[in-house]
Coordinates of C-alpha atoms in Angstrom, one line a residue:
M17 CA 49.3 50.2 -42.4
K18 CA 52.0 47.7 -41.6
Y19 CA 54.7 49.6 -43.4
T20 CA 55.4 53.3 -43.3
R21 CA 58.0 53.5 -46.0
I22 CA 58.7 50.9 -48.7
L23 CA 61.2 50.3 -51.6
L24 CA 59.5 48.6 -54.5
K25 CA 61.9 46.8 -56.9
L26 CA 60.5 46.1 -60.4
S27 CA 62.3 44.3 -63.2
G28 CA 62.5 46.0 -66.6
E29 CA 61.5 42.7 -68.2
A30 CA 58.1 42.9 -66.4
L31 CA 57.3 46.1 -68.4
M32 CA 57.4 44.1 -71.6
G33 CA 54.1 42.4 -70.9
Q34 CA 53.5 40.0 -73.7
Q35 CA 55.9 41.9 -76.0
Q36 CA 59.5 40.8 -76.9
Y37 CA 61.1 44.0 -75.9
G38 CA 60.2 47.6 -75.0
I39 CA 57.4 48.9 -72.8
D40 CA 53.8 47.5 -72.8
A41 CA 51.5 50.5 -72.1
T42 CA 48.9 48.3 -70.4
R43 CA 51.4 46.7 -68.0
L44 CA 52.9 50.1 -67.3
M45 CA 49.6 51.7 -66.3
Q46 CA 48.7 48.6 -64.2
Y47 CA 51.8 49.1 -62.1
A48 CA 51.1 52.9 -61.9
E49 CA 47.6 52.2 -60.6
E50 CA 48.9 49.8 -58.0
I51 CA 51.5 52.3 -56.8
K52 CA 48.9 55.0 -56.7
K53 CA 46.6 53.0 -54.4
V54 CA 49.4 52.4 -52.0
A55 CA 50.6 56.0 -52.0
A56 CA 47.0 57.1 -51.3
T57 CA 47.1 55.2 -48.0
G58 CA 49.9 57.4 -46.7
T59 CA 52.6 54.9 -47.1
Q60 CA 55.8 56.5 -48.5
V61 CA 56.8 54.8 -51.7
A62 CA 60.2 54.6 -53.5
V63 CA 60.8 52.6 -56.6
V64 CA 63.8 51.1 -58.4
I65 CA 63.2 49.6 -61.8
G66 CA 65.6 47.6 -64.0
G67 CA 66.3 48.1 -67.7
G68 CA 66.4 44.6 -69.0
N69 CA 63.5 45.3 -71.5
I70 CA 65.9 47.7 -73.3
F71 CA 69.5 46.8 -72.5
R72 CA 71.4 44.9 -69.8
G73 CA 75.0 45.7 -69.1
V74 CA 76.0 42.0 -69.0
Q75 CA 75.0 41.8 -72.7
A76 CA 77.8 44.2 -73.6
E77 CA 80.5 41.5 -73.7
A78 CA 78.4 39.3 -76.0
F79 CA 78.2 42.3 -78.4
G80 CA 82.0 42.8 -78.1
L81 CA 81.5 46.0 -76.1
D82 CA 83.4 47.1 -73.0
R83 CA 81.6 45.9 -69.9
V84 CA 81.9 49.3 -68.2
Q85 CA 80.4 51.0 -71.2
G86 CA 77.7 48.4 -71.3
D87 CA 76.8 49.0 -67.7
Y88 CA 76.4 52.7 -68.3
M89 CA 74.1 51.9 -71.3
G90 CA 72.1 49.7 -68.9
M91 CA 71.8 52.6 -66.5
L92 CA 70.4 54.8 -69.2
A93 CA 67.9 52.1 -70.0
T94 CA 66.7 52.2 -66.4
V95 CA 66.3 56.0 -66.7
I96 CA 64.0 55.5 -69.8
N97 CA 61.9 53.0 -67.8
S98 CA 61.8 55.4 -64.8
M99 CA 60.7 58.3 -67.0
A100 CA 57.9 56.1 -68.4
L101 CA 56.7 55.1 -64.9
Q102 CA 56.9 58.7 -63.8
S103 CA 54.8 59.8 -66.7
A104 CA 52.3 57.1 -66.1
L105 CA 52.0 58.0 -62.4
E106 CA 51.6 61.7 -63.2
K107 CA 48.9 60.8 -65.7
L108 CA 47.1 59.5 -62.6
D109 CA 47.7 62.7 -60.7
V110 CA 50.4 61.2 -58.4
N111 CA 53.2 63.5 -57.4
T112 CA 56.5 62.0 -58.3
R113 CA 60.2 62.8 -58.3
L114 CA 62.8 61.0 -60.4
L115 CA 66.3 61.0 -58.9
S116 CA 69.2 59.6 -60.9
G117 CA 72.5 58.1 -59.9
V118 CA 74.0 59.6 -63.1
T119 CA 73.6 63.3 -63.6
I120 CA 71.1 64.0 -66.4
Q121 CA 70.1 67.5 -65.6
R122 CA 67.3 68.1 -68.0
V123 CA 65.2 65.1 -67.2
C124 CA 65.8 64.2 -63.5
E125 CA 67.3 65.4 -60.3
P126 CA 70.7 64.1 -59.1
Y127 CA 70.4 61.6 -56.2
I128 CA 70.9 63.3 -52.9
R129 CA 69.8 61.3 -49.9
R130 CA 68.3 64.2 -47.9
R131 CA 66.4 65.4 -50.9
A132 CA 65.0 61.9 -51.4
L133 CA 63.9 61.8 -47.8
R134 CA 62.3 65.2 -48.1
H135 CA 60.3 64.1 -51.2
L136 CA 59.1 61.0 -49.4
E137 CA 58.0 63.0 -46.3
K138 CA 56.0 65.3 -48.6
G139 CA 54.1 62.2 -49.9
R140 CA 55.8 62.1 -53.3
V141 CA 56.5 58.8 -55.0
V142 CA 60.3 58.8 -55.5
I143 CA 61.8 56.8 -58.4
F144 CA 65.5 56.0 -58.4
G145 CA 67.0 55.7 -61.9
A146 CA 70.5 54.8 -63.2
G147 CA 71.2 52.3 -60.5
I148 CA 73.8 53.5 -58.0
G149 CA 75.6 55.3 -60.8
S150 CA 78.6 52.9 -60.9
P151 CA 79.3 49.9 -63.2
Y152 CA 79.4 46.3 -62.0
F153 CA 76.4 46.8 -59.7
T154 CA 72.9 45.6 -60.6
T155 CA 69.6 47.3 -60.0
D156 CA 69.0 44.8 -57.2
S157 CA 72.0 46.3 -55.5
A158 CA 70.7 49.7 -56.1
A159 CA 67.4 48.8 -54.6
S160 CA 69.0 47.4 -51.4
L161 CA 71.4 50.3 -51.0
R162 CA 68.7 53.0 -51.6
A163 CA 66.3 51.2 -49.2
I164 CA 69.0 51.2 -46.5
E165 CA 69.8 54.9 -47.2
I166 CA 66.2 56.0 -47.0
E167 CA 65.5 53.8 -44.0
A168 CA 62.8 51.8 -45.7
D169 CA 60.9 49.2 -43.6
V170 CA 61.1 46.6 -46.3
V171 CA 62.2 45.8 -49.9
L172 CA 59.3 44.5 -52.0
K173 CA 60.6 42.6 -55.0
G174 CA 57.8 42.5 -57.5
T175 CA 58.1 39.6 -59.9
R176 CA 55.9 37.4 -62.1
V177 CA 56.2 34.6 -59.5
D178 CA 54.3 34.6 -56.2
G179 CA 57.3 34.0 -53.9
I180 CA 60.4 31.9 -53.4
Y181 CA 60.1 28.2 -54.3
T182 CA 62.0 25.1 -53.6
A183 CA 62.7 25.0 -57.4
D184 CA 61.8 27.0 -60.4
P185 CA 58.0 26.8 -60.5
E186 CA 57.9 27.4 -64.2
K187 CA 60.0 24.3 -64.8
D188 CA 59.2 22.1 -61.9
P189 CA 55.4 21.4 -61.2
N190 CA 56.3 19.9 -57.8
A191 CA 58.0 23.1 -56.5
V192 CA 56.4 24.5 -53.4
R193 CA 56.5 28.0 -52.0
Y194 CA 58.1 29.1 -48.8
P195 CA 55.8 31.4 -46.8
T196 CA 58.8 32.7 -44.8
I197 CA 62.5 31.9 -44.9
T198 CA 65.6 33.3 -43.3
F199 CA 68.6 34.9 -45.0
D200 CA 70.8 32.0 -43.9
E201 CA 68.4 29.4 -45.3
V202 CA 68.3 31.2 -48.6
M203 CA 72.1 31.1 -48.8
A204 CA 72.3 27.5 -47.6
K205 CA 69.8 26.4 -50.1
N206 CA 71.3 28.5 -52.9
L207 CA 68.0 30.1 -53.7
N208 CA 68.0 32.9 -56.4
V209 CA 66.4 35.8 -54.7
M210 CA 68.7 38.7 -55.5
D211 CA 72.3 39.0 -56.6
M212 CA 74.7 38.3 -53.7
T213 CA 75.8 41.9 -53.2
A214 CA 72.2 43.1 -52.9
F215 CA 71.2 40.2 -50.7
T216 CA 74.2 40.6 -48.4
L217 CA 73.4 44.3 -48.0
C218 CA 69.9 43.5 -46.8
K219 CA 71.1 40.8 -44.5
E220 CA 73.8 42.9 -42.8
N221 CA 71.3 45.7 -42.3
N222 CA 68.5 43.5 -41.1
L223 CA 66.3 44.7 -43.9
P224 CA 63.5 42.2 -44.7
I225 CA 62.7 41.3 -48.3
I226 CA 59.3 40.2 -49.7
V227 CA 59.2 38.5 -53.1
F228 CA 55.7 38.6 -54.5
D229 CA 53.7 38.5 -57.8
M230 CA 53.3 42.2 -58.9
N231 CA 51.2 41.2 -61.8
K232 CA 48.3 40.1 -59.6
E233 CA 46.0 43.0 -59.0
G234 CA 45.8 44.2 -55.4
N235 CA 48.8 42.3 -54.2
L236 CA 50.9 45.4 -53.4
Q237 CA 48.1 46.9 -51.4
R238 CA 47.4 43.7 -49.5
L239 CA 51.1 43.6 -48.5
I240 CA 51.0 47.1 -47.2
E241 CA 47.9 46.2 -45.2
G242 CA 49.7 43.4 -43.5
E243 CA 48.3 40.4 -45.4
T244 CA 50.6 37.4 -46.0
V245 CA 51.5 37.7 -49.7
G246 CA 54.5 36.1 -51.4
T247 CA 57.6 35.0 -49.4
L248 CA 59.1 37.0 -46.5
V249 CA 62.9 36.8 -46.0
T250 CA 64.1 37.9 -42.6
M251 CA 67.0 37.3 -40.1
D252 CA 64.9 34.9 -38.1
H253 CA 61.3 33.7 -38.1
P254 CA 59.1 31.4 -36.1
R255 CA 58.7 28.0 -37.7
P256 CA 55.5 27.7 -39.9
T257 CA 52.4 26.6 -38.2
E258 CA 50.5 23.6 -39.5
A259 CA 48.2 26.0 -41.3
D260 CA 51.2 27.6 -43.0
A261 CA 52.5 24.2 -43.9
K262 CA 49.2 23.1 -45.5
T263 CA 49.1 26.4 -47.5
S264 CA 52.6 26.1 -48.8
G265 CA 52.9 22.4 -49.0
L266 CA 56.0 22.4 -46.8
Q267 CA 56.8 20.6 -43.6
P268 CA 57.2 22.8 -40.6
S269 CA 60.9 22.1 -40.4
L270 CA 61.4 23.7 -43.9
D271 CA 63.9 20.8 -44.6
T272 CA 62.9 20.6 -48.2
P273 CA 65.6 20.2 -50.9
S274 CA 65.8 23.2 -53.1
E275 CA 67.5 24.5 -56.2
Q276 CA 66.5 28.0 -57.1
A277 CA 63.6 30.4 -56.7

C-alpha cells in the first residue's frame, strides 16, 4: 500500500445524499463500506466529518445567534454525524473509536493524542468529532491539525468533485482538472481547496492533500493502492508529462487561468 496512515476528511453535506438535510442511510453505508475495504488492507484510517447537513456555525449570525455559540452547535452536529458513521462501521464489524474535541463522556472518548495513536496502531478506525473543540475553526482545520498530530501520510479530502479544477466544473463546462498542483500554485491561483488556516497548516508541515470524488465506488481504495485519483497537492511536483496533459486537458506548464476549485 502507498499510505500507512491516512486522514479522511468528509463533508457533512455529502451525507445528505439526495435529501435536503439530515443523513441519507444509503450514502452513509456506502462510505462505511469504502472505509472498511481500506481498513482491511492494514492501512490505518482516521476520519474527520463536517456537520453542514445539520448545522454550520457560520449560520448562527444569520439567525441572530452568537457566533461562538453557533460554532459549538456546529461541533455537536459533527458529533452526531460521527456517531452515525461509527454505528454504520460497527454494523459492518469494523472496530472503531470516536474521540471528541469537546468532552461528551457518555458517547465518546475525549481526544488525547497518544490514545488516538494507540487505537490506530491496534487497527481501529478512529473518528475525530467536535472539530478541535474551539470556536472559529472549521472541520477542515480540525482535519489538518489531527492529521499532523497523528503523523498521517496524507489528507484525503473526499468531495463530490473528482479533483481541483481551473474553475467550478459544475458551473463552467470548460473547466479542466489539475492532476497535480503545488501549495504555492493553489494560493497564487486562488483555488478553493480548504480554508486558509487548514491549508497553511498542511503547507507548513509538508503534508500532502488529495482532493477526490468520494462518491465514486472504489476511489478510496484505488488511492491507497497508489493509483492516480483526483488532484494531489504537494510542496513541489514534476511538471506533467504529455500523457498527464492529455488526460487533464492542461498544458505541461500549468499556466491555465483559474478561479476556484
